[in-house]
Amino acid sequence: MRLVAVLALALLSAPALAAPAEGGRAHALWLGPRPPAVPRRVVALAPSLTDMVVALGHADRLVGVTRYDDAPEVARLPRVGGFLDPSPERVLGLRPDLVLWLTDRGADAAVRRIADLGVPVLATPVVSVSDVLATARVLGAALGDAPAGDRLSASLSRAIEAARARAARARRVRVLFVVGRDPLVVAGPGSYPDEVLRLVGGENVVQGTRPWPVYPLEKAAADDPEVVIDAAVLEPREGISRLSAIPAVRRGAVRRLANDDALRPGPRLAGALEALYAAVHGEARP
Amino acid sequence: MKRALGTRLGLTVAAGLLALAAAIAVSSTLGSQPVSLAAALRGGEPDRTILLGLRLPRALLGALVGAALAAAGAALQALLRNPLAEPFVLGVSGGAALGGTLVLLAATFVGQVAAGAGALLGSAPPVALGAIAGAAAATALVFALGRIGGRLVPEAALLVGIVFNAFAAAVITILKVLVPPDEAARLLYWLMGSLGYVSPGTLAMGAVGVLASVALLGALSARLNLLALGDDEAASLGVDVGRARALVFLGASAATGAAVALSGMVGFVGLIVPHAARRVLGPDHRVLVPASALFGAAFLVLADAVARVAFLPLGTEPPVGALTAFAGGPLFLWLLRRGERR
């Protein structure tokens, strides 16, 4: 069950079909027909996309979300499944005129079937910070409200610039970003938290090529991070003592995140930058 | 005598077709979404699309997979002269999964160099061919290593199959660590053994593969009766044992490979259905093979419907492979104990 939670969390942060966007150009892809008119009934197949629609000011158009969604605006909406198992039947039952999908191979067949049956599906790989900025514009345009997309993208850009400027004045801190503890799963290079960490003046101790490695505990101990960020928010707080082989855990240099905002490439980026800055640089947070 | 067989076969096929039609009808009416048949027939949406676009193709997919696995199970049981033989236990499904996984992996790596070529390699036909090759290799291995002193020992073959299954699972686990997380998620989902949503093209292709291999096994059913007596007896009755066995290998491997390519590792259908059919219809493979195929089809369609509906309150559905293993595991143990007592 815990592994499922880890997997779900890792998937929250968008493994993608295509390479990360460059220069803010999202590799959005239409499957099935294009919407004939401005979409009014939208199903979002990932919480970060739900967040995006809400942040664009169009929560009222959402008619279905995943079982992982926790935004208060969608608390009462029907659930259409998860990342690996969206139910095409439930999606179609909601008569959507637009389905938003974070390209994910596990659900490939189900989503392609939805598109084949005539429902417009907008697939947006969101892996990096620049993808987030681009997706805000793409979704704004898809919802017939390009100005809202531009505004959201610009406001997130400002938050990024502010974080960069603040980090430039601070010392670089060596960080281990823990997503799951049993097994130990960490954010590696190429993952979304790795990028956000760098923006706030953190340096990921995890090297290599895999974005979400199952990490040997002794390697984590040998890496000797200054700070361990505990982003395993679905697991009990005390469980971090499992990792006491890491000197920082013994020293008590563990900063637990209050939520999974740092794992969601979406509008929660602004909050994640704040929270991660505080976690990396040891500022007290409520 | 001949006439009696014809009548029995006709009655069995009619009953099997009826059961399959009933299963498809039940499966089409059950689901997470309340759907009105009348509205669907009038062309009302989304009822029509859900019924004809989602539920019916899924039921057909279940029928194909169930028919393939049950027919392969009946044939392998005759060949090994052991009621415990079936594609999952013998490692044939594991071999198919490994073969398919290797093709998917190759597609991932080729895709990093040339996206188009990678996508082509990762599409249904090459993956299915990989699965069939894997199934054939596993079958050959089981029958080669299951020989002691030049004779096939069914118990040894079963053990080889069980060990090979564990080995294939281990290799797949290692391979999963090597691929990007999205690809691993896709593999995981495929391997869990669930009926998903395939395109009409894939369904048609699967139908051709399954029907051809089941027809081959059906054509071999008279020789299966003789093979079940033992190699020497079969040879003394004029059967070219080597050739007949090779053909049964081919049919069972192709059926299992096609089933695994379509739906991952659905276990124990090849155990449950032929066993039940044998209890009712007797050991004549000329009746048993077609009956297993038809009732296997009906069985898996129903099992999938149960998997879909039983967990509805939790907002999810377990893979149908979990359900068949839930029913098949205890049956396997019971058959094992019963065999011991005899």
XYZ file of C-alpha atoms in Angstrom:
628
model
C 0.000 0.000 0.000
C 2.835 2.315 0.857
C 4.463 1.525 -2.447
C 1.240 2.468 -4.158
C 1.282 5.771 -2.289
C 4.863 6.398 -3.367
C 4.000 5.523 -6.908
C 0.992 7.809 -6.798
C 3.097 10.638 -5.458
C 5.788 10.082 -8.030
C 3.120 10.112 -10.686
C 1.618 13.289 -9.295
C 4.735 14.941 -10.518
C 4.103 13.933 -14.056
C 6.155 11.384 -15.815
C 5.716 12.419 -19.385
C 5.466 11.089 -22.861
C 7.549 13.776 -24.463
C 10.663 15.650 -23.488
C 10.277 18.666 -21.185
C 9.228 21.841 -22.899
C 11.914 24.242 -23.949
C 11.585 27.977 -23.762
C 8.076 27.718 -22.329
C 6.659 25.920 -25.352
C 4.398 23.128 -24.072
C 4.236 19.940 -26.092
C 0.469 19.835 -25.746
C -1.199 17.294 -27.930
C -4.808 16.931 -29.030
C -6.214 13.423 -29.118
C -9.570 12.847 -30.718
C -11.491 15.765 -32.196
C -10.938 19.408 -31.258
C -13.726 20.934 -29.169
C -16.246 22.517 -31.551
C -17.022 25.331 -29.102
C -15.679 26.740 -25.848
C -15.660 23.733 -23.473
C -18.158 23.908 -20.618
C -17.863 20.408 -19.143
C -14.272 19.543 -18.287
C -12.866 16.357 -16.739
C -9.330 16.658 -15.339
C -7.321 13.430 -15.036
C -4.598 14.838 -12.754
C -4.756 17.004 -9.619
C -2.222 19.480 -11.000
C -4.470 20.038 -14.025
C -7.476 20.474 -11.735
C -5.453 23.041 -9.789
C -4.668 24.782 -13.047
C -8.331 25.055 -14.080
C -9.214 26.328 -10.609
C -6.388 28.887 -10.691
C -7.554 30.057 -14.113
C -10.881 30.891 -12.467
C -12.925 28.171 -14.178
C -13.565 25.687 -11.376
C -17.263 25.845 -12.267
C -16.581 24.084 -15.569
C -15.065 21.017 -13.917
C -17.455 18.038 -13.819
C -15.077 15.229 -12.816
C -11.657 14.784 -11.191
C -9.362 11.981 -9.946
C -9.610 10.312 -6.574
C -6.360 12.054 -5.570
C -7.835 15.536 -5.927
C -7.997 17.558 -2.727
C -8.693 21.125 -3.827
C -11.686 22.383 -1.807
C -13.310 23.713 -4.989
C -13.751 20.157 -6.328
C -14.519 18.337 -3.090
C -18.038 17.436 -4.227
C -17.263 16.427 -7.789
C -17.523 12.825 -9.047
C -14.244 10.885 -9.125
C -13.327 9.127 -12.340
C -10.448 6.975 -11.075
C -6.718 7.465 -10.629
C -3.583 7.817 -12.713
C -3.337 4.213 -13.811
C -7.022 3.460 -13.848
C -9.195 6.295 -15.086
C -12.579 4.778 -15.889
C -13.539 5.648 -19.471
C -17.103 4.740 -18.606
C -17.326 7.299 -15.823
C -15.622 9.921 -17.933
C -18.092 9.411 -20.788
C -20.985 9.288 -18.319
C -20.170 12.871 -17.336
C -20.622 13.973 -20.968
C -17.454 16.057 -21.030
C -16.619 18.318 -23.936
C -12.976 18.405 -22.872
C -10.767 15.923 -21.018
C -7.451 17.157 -19.632
C -4.734 14.542 -19.330
C -1.232 14.582 -17.969
C 0.310 12.159 -20.447
C 1.016 8.998 -18.508
C 1.717 5.661 -20.145
C -0.191 3.639 -17.551
C -3.493 5.159 -18.634
C -2.538 5.350 -22.298
C -5.018 2.790 -23.619
C -7.975 4.046 -21.592
C -7.460 7.694 -22.548
C -6.871 6.921 -26.223
C -10.119 4.947 -26.200
C -11.940 7.994 -24.769
C -10.493 10.123 -27.553
C -11.374 7.503 -30.186
C -14.982 7.641 -29.006
C -15.149 11.296 -29.965
C -14.273 13.217 -26.799
C -11.603 15.912 -27.219
C -8.593 15.118 -25.018
C -5.847 17.657 -24.404
C -2.673 15.830 -23.363
C -0.073 18.021 -21.702
C 3.203 16.587 -20.464
C 4.115 18.654 -17.401
C 7.532 17.746 -16.042
C 9.424 20.981 -15.526
C 8.855 24.473 -14.209
C 8.804 25.836 -17.759
C 6.131 23.253 -18.601
C 3.998 24.685 -15.788
C 4.247 28.206 -17.229
C 3.479 26.954 -20.723
C 0.588 24.751 -19.596
C -1.104 27.701 -17.901
C -1.227 29.419 -21.302
C -2.245 26.248 -23.176
C -5.124 25.531 -20.782
C -6.178 29.168 -20.776
C -6.428 29.051 -24.565
C -8.192 25.664 -24.546
C -10.798 27.022 -22.137
C -11.354 30.039 -24.356
C -9.763 32.374 -21.817
C -6.252 33.074 -23.058
C -5.890 36.254 -20.936
C -6.378 34.232 -17.737
C -3.671 31.834 -18.926
C -1.301 34.703 -19.623
C -2.009 36.248 -16.214
C -1.446 32.961 -14.356
C 1.741 32.263 -16.281
C 3.038 35.782 -15.596
C 2.250 35.636 -11.900
C 4.017 32.280 -11.562
C 7.000 33.741 -13.484
C 7.170 36.584 -10.968
C 7.150 34.105 -8.074
C 10.015 32.203 -9.722
C 12.048 35.377 -10.246
C 11.465 36.436 -6.639
C 12.602 33.017 -5.395
C 15.709 33.181 -7.600
C 16.645 36.620 -6.318
C 16.139 35.575 -2.729
C 18.166 32.370 -3.226
C 21.030 34.327 -4.809
C 21.573 36.071 -1.496
C 21.515 32.829 0.501
C 24.059 30.034 0.957
C 23.640 26.820 -1.119
C 22.411 24.003 1.113
C 22.923 20.290 0.306
C 19.565 18.551 0.454
C 18.101 15.034 0.248
C 14.474 15.158 -0.893
C 12.602 12.070 0.384
C 9.359 11.037 -1.332
C 8.941 7.578 0.205
C 10.743 5.857 3.056
C 10.108 2.149 2.650
C 11.655 1.695 0.171
C 13.579 4.965 0.194
C 12.487 6.870 -2.902
C 14.054 10.262 -3.518
C 13.822 13.083 -6.029
C 16.764 12.804 -8.411
C 18.036 14.955 -11.251
C 15.393 15.711 -13.840
C 12.527 15.521 -11.369
C 10.312 18.499 -10.623
C 11.376 18.900 -6.949
C 15.027 18.871 -8.065
C 14.336 21.911 -10.227
C 12.331 23.723 -7.563
C 15.077 22.990 -5.010
C 17.656 24.664 -7.229
C 15.419 27.715 -7.597
C 15.343 28.204 -3.832
C 19.095 27.713 -3.298
C 19.194 24.013 -2.539
C 21.577 21.516 -4.053
C 20.289 17.975 -4.530
C 22.822 15.462 -3.157
C 21.379 12.771 -5.419
C 23.381 12.324 -8.602
C 22.782 10.060 -11.573
C 20.236 9.985 -14.330
C 17.057 8.704 -12.746
C 14.433 11.241 -11.657
C 12.804 9.007 -8.999
C 15.358 6.397 -7.920
C 14.775 3.814 -5.226
C 17.845 4.950 -3.286
C 20.159 2.764 -1.188
C 20.042 4.010 2.414
C 23.795 3.706 2.843
C 24.322 5.892 -0.200
C 22.035 8.497 1.335
C 24.105 8.264 4.531
C 27.368 8.635 2.593
C 25.980 11.632 0.654
C 25.726 13.341 4.055
C 23.092 15.968 3.197
C 22.873 19.029 5.453
C 19.097 18.818 5.417
C 16.627 16.032 4.747
C 13.318 17.218 3.343
C 10.551 14.815 4.274
C 7.967 15.008 1.514
C 6.430 11.609 2.340
C 3.332 13.419 3.496
C 1.121 10.318 3.305
C 3.351 8.474 5.765
C 3.370 9.106 9.522
C 5.835 11.701 10.741
C 7.622 9.293 13.132
C 8.571 6.928 10.304
C 11.457 9.189 9.351
C 13.459 7.543 12.168
C 13.863 4.597 9.774
C 16.391 6.788 8.010
C 18.483 7.467 11.123
C 21.553 6.091 9.334
C 21.665 9.507 7.650
C 23.582 11.894 9.933
C 21.180 14.771 9.218
C 18.267 12.666 10.477
C 20.173 11.902 13.697
C 20.958 15.604 14.104
C 17.295 16.385 13.693
C 17.890 18.366 10.491
C 14.663 17.008 8.994
C 12.154 19.464 7.558
C 8.760 17.912 6.960
C 6.575 19.468 4.292
C 2.993 20.159 5.286
C 1.596 19.040 1.918
C 2.590 17.702 -1.478
C 2.591 21.068 -3.251
C 6.282 20.646 -4.109
C 5.405 17.471 -5.994
C 2.694 19.014 -8.123
C 3.819 20.835 -11.217
C 1.030 23.393 -11.319
C -0.190 26.637 -9.804
C 0.824 25.446 -6.344
C 4.364 26.229 -7.496
C 4.262 29.660 -5.818
C 3.419 28.114 -2.444
C 5.938 25.333 -2.998
C 8.714 27.868 -3.594
C 7.925 29.527 -0.267
C 7.680 26.258 1.629
C 10.845 24.826 0.102
C 12.824 28.021 0.743
C 11.819 27.816 4.391
C 12.632 24.104 4.533
C 16.029 24.411 2.847
C 17.189 27.448 4.772
C 15.703 26.401 8.074
C 13.273 29.223 8.603
C 10.547 28.466 11.072
C 7.233 27.657 9.443
C 3.930 27.264 11.187
C -20.460 -43.800 -32.067
C -19.541 -41.099 -34.496
C -23.054 -39.789 -34.435
C -23.072 -39.741 -30.644
C -19.927 -37.620 -30.687
C -21.475 -35.266 -33.213
C -24.557 -34.801 -31.054
C -22.545 -34.263 -27.899
C -20.253 -31.807 -29.614
C -23.207 -29.948 -31.096
C -24.988 -29.729 -27.759
C -21.801 -28.632 -25.981
C -21.028 -25.932 -28.525
C -24.624 -24.693 -28.389
C -24.527 -24.556 -24.578
C -21.125 -22.830 -24.676
C -22.305 -20.213 -27.155
C -25.396 -19.614 -25.043
C -23.289 -19.196 -21.895
C -20.969 -16.805 -23.729
C -23.864 -14.751 -25.069
C -25.386 -14.579 -21.584
C -22.046 -13.552 -20.068
C -21.578 -10.808 -22.654
C -25.138 -9.590 -22.044
C -24.597 -9.507 -18.258
C -21.214 -7.805 -18.617
C -22.682 -5.195 -20.931
C -25.377 -4.242 -18.451
C -23.058 -3.964 -15.434
C -20.710 -1.080 -14.781
C -19.971 2.022 -12.815
C -22.294 4.103 -14.933
C -26.044 3.454 -15.011
C -26.900 2.913 -18.657
C -30.286 2.447 -20.268
C -30.429 -0.198 -22.980
C -33.517 1.397 -24.471
C -31.816 4.772 -24.653
C -28.728 3.188 -26.168
C -30.800 1.463 -28.847
C -32.484 4.775 -29.661
C -29.006 6.239 -30.108
C -29.064 8.204 -26.857
C -25.700 9.405 -25.596
C -23.633 8.651 -23.614
C -25.501 5.342 -23.164
C -24.856 4.177 -26.698
C -21.133 4.947 -26.624
C -20.637 3.375 -23.203
C -22.481 0.213 -24.233
C -21.170 -0.229 -27.759
C -17.880 1.629 -27.535
C -16.636 0.485 -24.137
C -18.478 -2.438 -22.578
C -19.051 -4.607 -25.641
C -15.440 -4.436 -26.944
C -14.189 -5.127 -23.425
C -16.450 -8.170 -23.121
C -15.191 -9.398 -26.503
C -11.605 -8.917 -25.331
C -12.377 -10.931 -22.197
C -13.960 -13.656 -24.335
C -10.867 -13.911 -26.548
C -8.456 -14.053 -23.616
C -10.581 -16.565 -21.705
C -10.999 -18.820 -24.752
C -7.269 -18.781 -25.488
C -6.161 -19.537 -21.934
C -8.740 -22.263 -21.274
C -8.084 -24.043 -24.589
C -4.323 -23.862 -23.967
C -4.884 -25.228 -20.464
C -6.922 -28.183 -21.734
C -4.255 -29.007 -24.328
C -1.334 -28.687 -21.906
C -3.101 -30.901 -19.377
C -3.460 -33.626 -21.999
C 0.142 -33.259 -23.094
C 1.491 -33.437 -19.546
C -1.123 -35.933 -18.399
C -1.572 -33.807 -15.303
C -4.653 -31.772 -14.309
C -2.424 -29.148 -12.644
C -0.883 -28.043 -15.931
C -1.994 -24.672 -17.226
C -0.262 -21.748 -18.956
C 0.265 -19.665 -15.797
C 1.574 -22.484 -13.582
C 3.776 -23.890 -16.367
C 5.530 -20.555 -16.824
C 4.164 -20.114 -20.350
C 2.395 -16.894 -19.335
C 5.570 -15.759 -17.569
C 7.585 -16.412 -20.704
C 5.048 -14.495 -22.775
C 5.162 -11.561 -20.334
C 8.953 -11.565 -20.444
C 8.967 -11.681 -24.252
C 6.484 -8.815 -24.481
C 8.374 -6.811 -21.848
C 11.637 -7.185 -23.751
C 10.007 -5.824 -26.905
C 8.475 -2.901 -24.961
C 11.891 -2.150 -23.441
C 13.600 -2.334 -26.797
C 10.915 0.070 -28.063
C 11.735 2.502 -25.242
C 15.433 2.509 -26.049
C 14.941 2.639 -29.813
C 12.465 5.475 -29.180
C 15.214 7.531 -27.549
C 17.165 7.417 -30.815
C 14.285 7.452 -33.306
C 10.868 8.249 -31.873
C 8.933 6.893 -34.872
C 10.730 3.543 -34.926
C 10.290 3.238 -31.153
C 6.551 3.844 -31.368
C 6.253 1.287 -34.182
C 8.157 -1.333 -32.192
C 6.079 -0.598 -29.094
C 2.784 -1.042 -30.939
C 0.594 -4.119 -30.558
C 1.869 -6.508 -33.291
C 5.583 -6.573 -32.304
C 4.702 -6.828 -28.605
C 2.346 -9.721 -29.387
C 5.047 -11.449 -31.453
C 7.474 -10.999 -28.549
C 4.892 -12.505 -26.195
C 4.293 -15.499 -28.483
C 8.045 -16.065 -28.892
C 8.451 -15.862 -25.101
C 5.600 -18.321 -24.572
C 7.084 -20.743 -27.097
C 10.542 -20.479 -25.513
C 9.101 -21.122 -22.039
C 7.098 -24.127 -23.272
C 10.171 -25.579 -24.973
C 12.207 -25.035 -21.803
C 9.601 -26.699 -19.593
C 9.375 -29.743 -21.829
C 13.153 -29.985 -22.318
C 14.042 -29.711 -18.636
C 11.033 -31.747 -17.524
C 12.616 -34.900 -18.978
C 14.292 -37.377 -16.760
C 16.080 -40.252 -18.462
C 14.662 -39.212 -21.815
C 11.025 -39.376 -20.649
C 8.760 -36.469 -19.868
C 7.951 -36.462 -16.142
C 4.876 -34.263 -15.582
C 5.784 -33.351 -11.990
C 9.288 -32.304 -13.060
C 7.849 -30.223 -15.895
C 5.471 -28.484 -13.480
C 8.336 -27.681 -11.120
C 10.409 -26.293 -13.970
C 7.437 -24.132 -14.926
C 6.957 -22.787 -11.417
C 10.661 -21.981 -11.071
C 10.765 -20.400 -14.504
C 7.737 -18.252 -13.586
C 9.584 -16.904 -10.543
C 12.670 -16.312 -12.665
C 10.678 -14.450 -15.345
C 9.027 -12.313 -12.643
C 12.468 -11.470 -11.234
C 13.853 -10.491 -14.635
C 10.794 -8.317 -15.279
C 11.256 -6.649 -11.880
C 14.875 -5.861 -12.722
C 13.908 -4.553 -16.146
C 11.255 -2.322 -14.568
C 13.940 -0.578 -12.526
C 15.804 0.258 -15.717
C 13.012 2.023 -17.575
C 11.589 5.516 -16.997
C 8.845 5.613 -14.332
C 6.058 6.150 -16.839
C 7.126 3.109 -18.814
C 7.398 1.110 -15.569
C 3.864 2.153 -14.646
C 2.630 0.995 -18.029
C 4.432 -2.340 -17.653
C 3.089 -2.809 -14.153
C -0.442 -2.227 -15.313
C -0.088 -4.579 -18.254
C 1.459 -7.344 -16.155
C -1.200 -7.200 -13.443
C -3.485 -9.010 -15.839
C -6.389 -6.726 -16.504
C -8.772 -6.285 -19.359
C -8.377 -2.741 -20.531
C -9.550 -0.827 -23.538
C -8.026 -1.790 -26.836
C -8.656 -0.311 -30.249
C -10.934 -2.185 -32.668
C -7.870 -2.949 -34.811
C -6.018 -4.622 -31.947
C -9.178 -6.515 -31.030
C -9.576 -7.797 -34.592
C -5.914 -8.809 -34.729
C -6.216 -10.561 -31.371
C -9.327 -12.361 -32.609
C -7.479 -13.708 -35.658
C -4.559 -14.931 -33.519
C -6.724 -16.519 -30.844
C -9.200 -18.150 -33.236
C -6.392 -19.587 -35.371
C -4.557 -21.078 -32.402
C -7.721 -22.419 -30.758
C -8.772 -23.930 -34.111
C -5.364 -25.625 -34.349
C -5.805 -27.095 -30.863
C -9.327 -28.192 -31.808
C -8.009 -29.913 -34.922
C -5.439 -31.721 -32.786
C -7.992 -32.816 -30.186
C -8.309 -36.419 -31.459
C -4.521 -36.775 -31.210
C -4.628 -35.191 -27.741
C -6.833 -38.109 -26.649
C -4.108 -40.525 -27.722
C -1.250 -38.426 -26.322
C -3.025 -38.412 -22.973
C -2.596 -42.204 -22.880
C 1.199 -41.811 -22.896
C 3.822 -41.441 -25.599
C 4.358 -45.154 -26.231
C 0.668 -45.926 -26.402
C 0.083 -42.994 -28.733
C 2.967 -44.103 -30.974
C 1.690 -47.669 -31.047
C -1.692 -46.327 -32.188
C -0.026 -44.621 -35.120
C 0.464 -41.050 -33.823
C 3.643 -39.240 -34.874
C 4.249 -38.203 -31.270
C 7.045 -35.694 -31.934
C 5.104 -33.914 -34.639
C 1.813 -33.930 -32.735
C 3.497 -32.596 -29.621
C 5.259 -29.842 -31.578
C 1.934 -28.757 -33.075
C 0.244 -28.695 -29.650
C 3.220 -26.656 -28.336
C 2.735 -24.208 -31.154
C -1.025 -23.898 -30.629
C -0.817 -23.539 -26.845
C 2.080 -21.054 -27.057
C 0.362 -18.946 -29.696
C -2.902 -18.908 -27.732
C -1.153 -17.987 -24.473
C 1.110 -15.429 -26.151
C -1.873 -13.741 -27.785
C -3.792 -13.724 -24.489
C -0.874 -12.228 -22.542
C -0.257 -9.623 -25.227
C -3.921 -8.586 -25.014
C -4.318 -8.536 -21.247
C -1.164 -9.372 -19.292
C -0.930 -12.268 -16.886
C -4.377 -13.620 -16.140
C -3.746 -16.825 -14.244
C -5.624 -20.043 -13.529
C -8.339 -19.703 -16.190
C -6.573 -22.586 -17.929
C -6.884 -24.603 -14.729
C -10.405 -23.792 -13.544
C -12.311 -24.076 -16.807
C -10.923 -27.301 -18.333
C -11.182 -28.978 -14.955
C -14.830 -28.013 -14.527
C -15.579 -28.972 -18.128
C -13.910 -32.361 -17.693
C -16.038 -33.054 -14.609
C -19.211 -32.423 -16.577
C -18.341 -33.591 -20.089
C -15.753 -36.293 -19.541
C -12.196 -36.606 -20.836
C -12.789 -36.677 -24.624
C -10.696 -33.790 -25.947
C -12.761 -33.555 -29.109
C -15.498 -32.143 -26.861
C -13.270 -30.794 -24.100
C -11.159 -28.408 -26.189
C -14.049 -26.507 -27.843
C -16.014 -26.585 -24.573
C -13.047 -25.163 -22.658
C -12.639 -22.401 -25.229
C -16.313 -21.365 -25.126
C -16.845 -21.708 -21.381
C -13.433 -20.108 -20.744
C -14.611 -17.136 -22.767
C -17.845 -16.921 -20.780
C -15.963 -17.381 -17.488
C -13.513 -14.546 -18.005
C -16.192 -12.161 -19.278
C -18.188 -12.826 -16.096
C -15.113 -12.624 -13.855
C -14.282 -9.222 -15.329
C -17.836 -8.030 -14.733
C -17.584 -9.157 -11.105
C -14.196 -7.414 -10.719
C -15.707 -4.234 -12.110
C -18.845 -4.243 -9.985
C -17.651 -5.702 -6.672
C -15.241 -2.870 -5.954
C -17.452 -0.100 -7.246
C -17.983 1.478 -3.800
C -14.217 1.920 -3.508
C -14.079 3.758 -6.824
C -11.700 1.293 -8.412
C -11.539 -2.162 -9.944
C -9.016 -4.904 -9.218
C -7.379 -6.487 -12.262
C -9.364 -9.544 -13.336
C -6.151 -11.596 -12.950
C -6.387 -11.056 -9.196
C -9.907 -12.456 -9.190
C -9.062 -15.557 -11.242
C -6.047 -16.236 -9.000
C -8.307 -15.806 -5.963
C -10.540 -18.575 -7.291
C -7.831 -20.634 -8.979
C -5.233 -20.757 -6.208
C -7.405 -22.758 -3.773
C -8.593 -25.015 -6.618
C -4.967 -25.739 -7.519
C -4.184 -26.703 -3.918
C -7.295 -28.872 -3.735
C -6.369 -30.690 -6.946
C -2.847 -31.161 -5.612
C -4.109 -32.720 -2.365
C -6.606 -34.889 -4.201
C -3.845 -36.125 -6.502
C -1.759 -37.040 -3.488
C -4.532 -39.081 -1.911
C -5.051 -41.088 -5.052
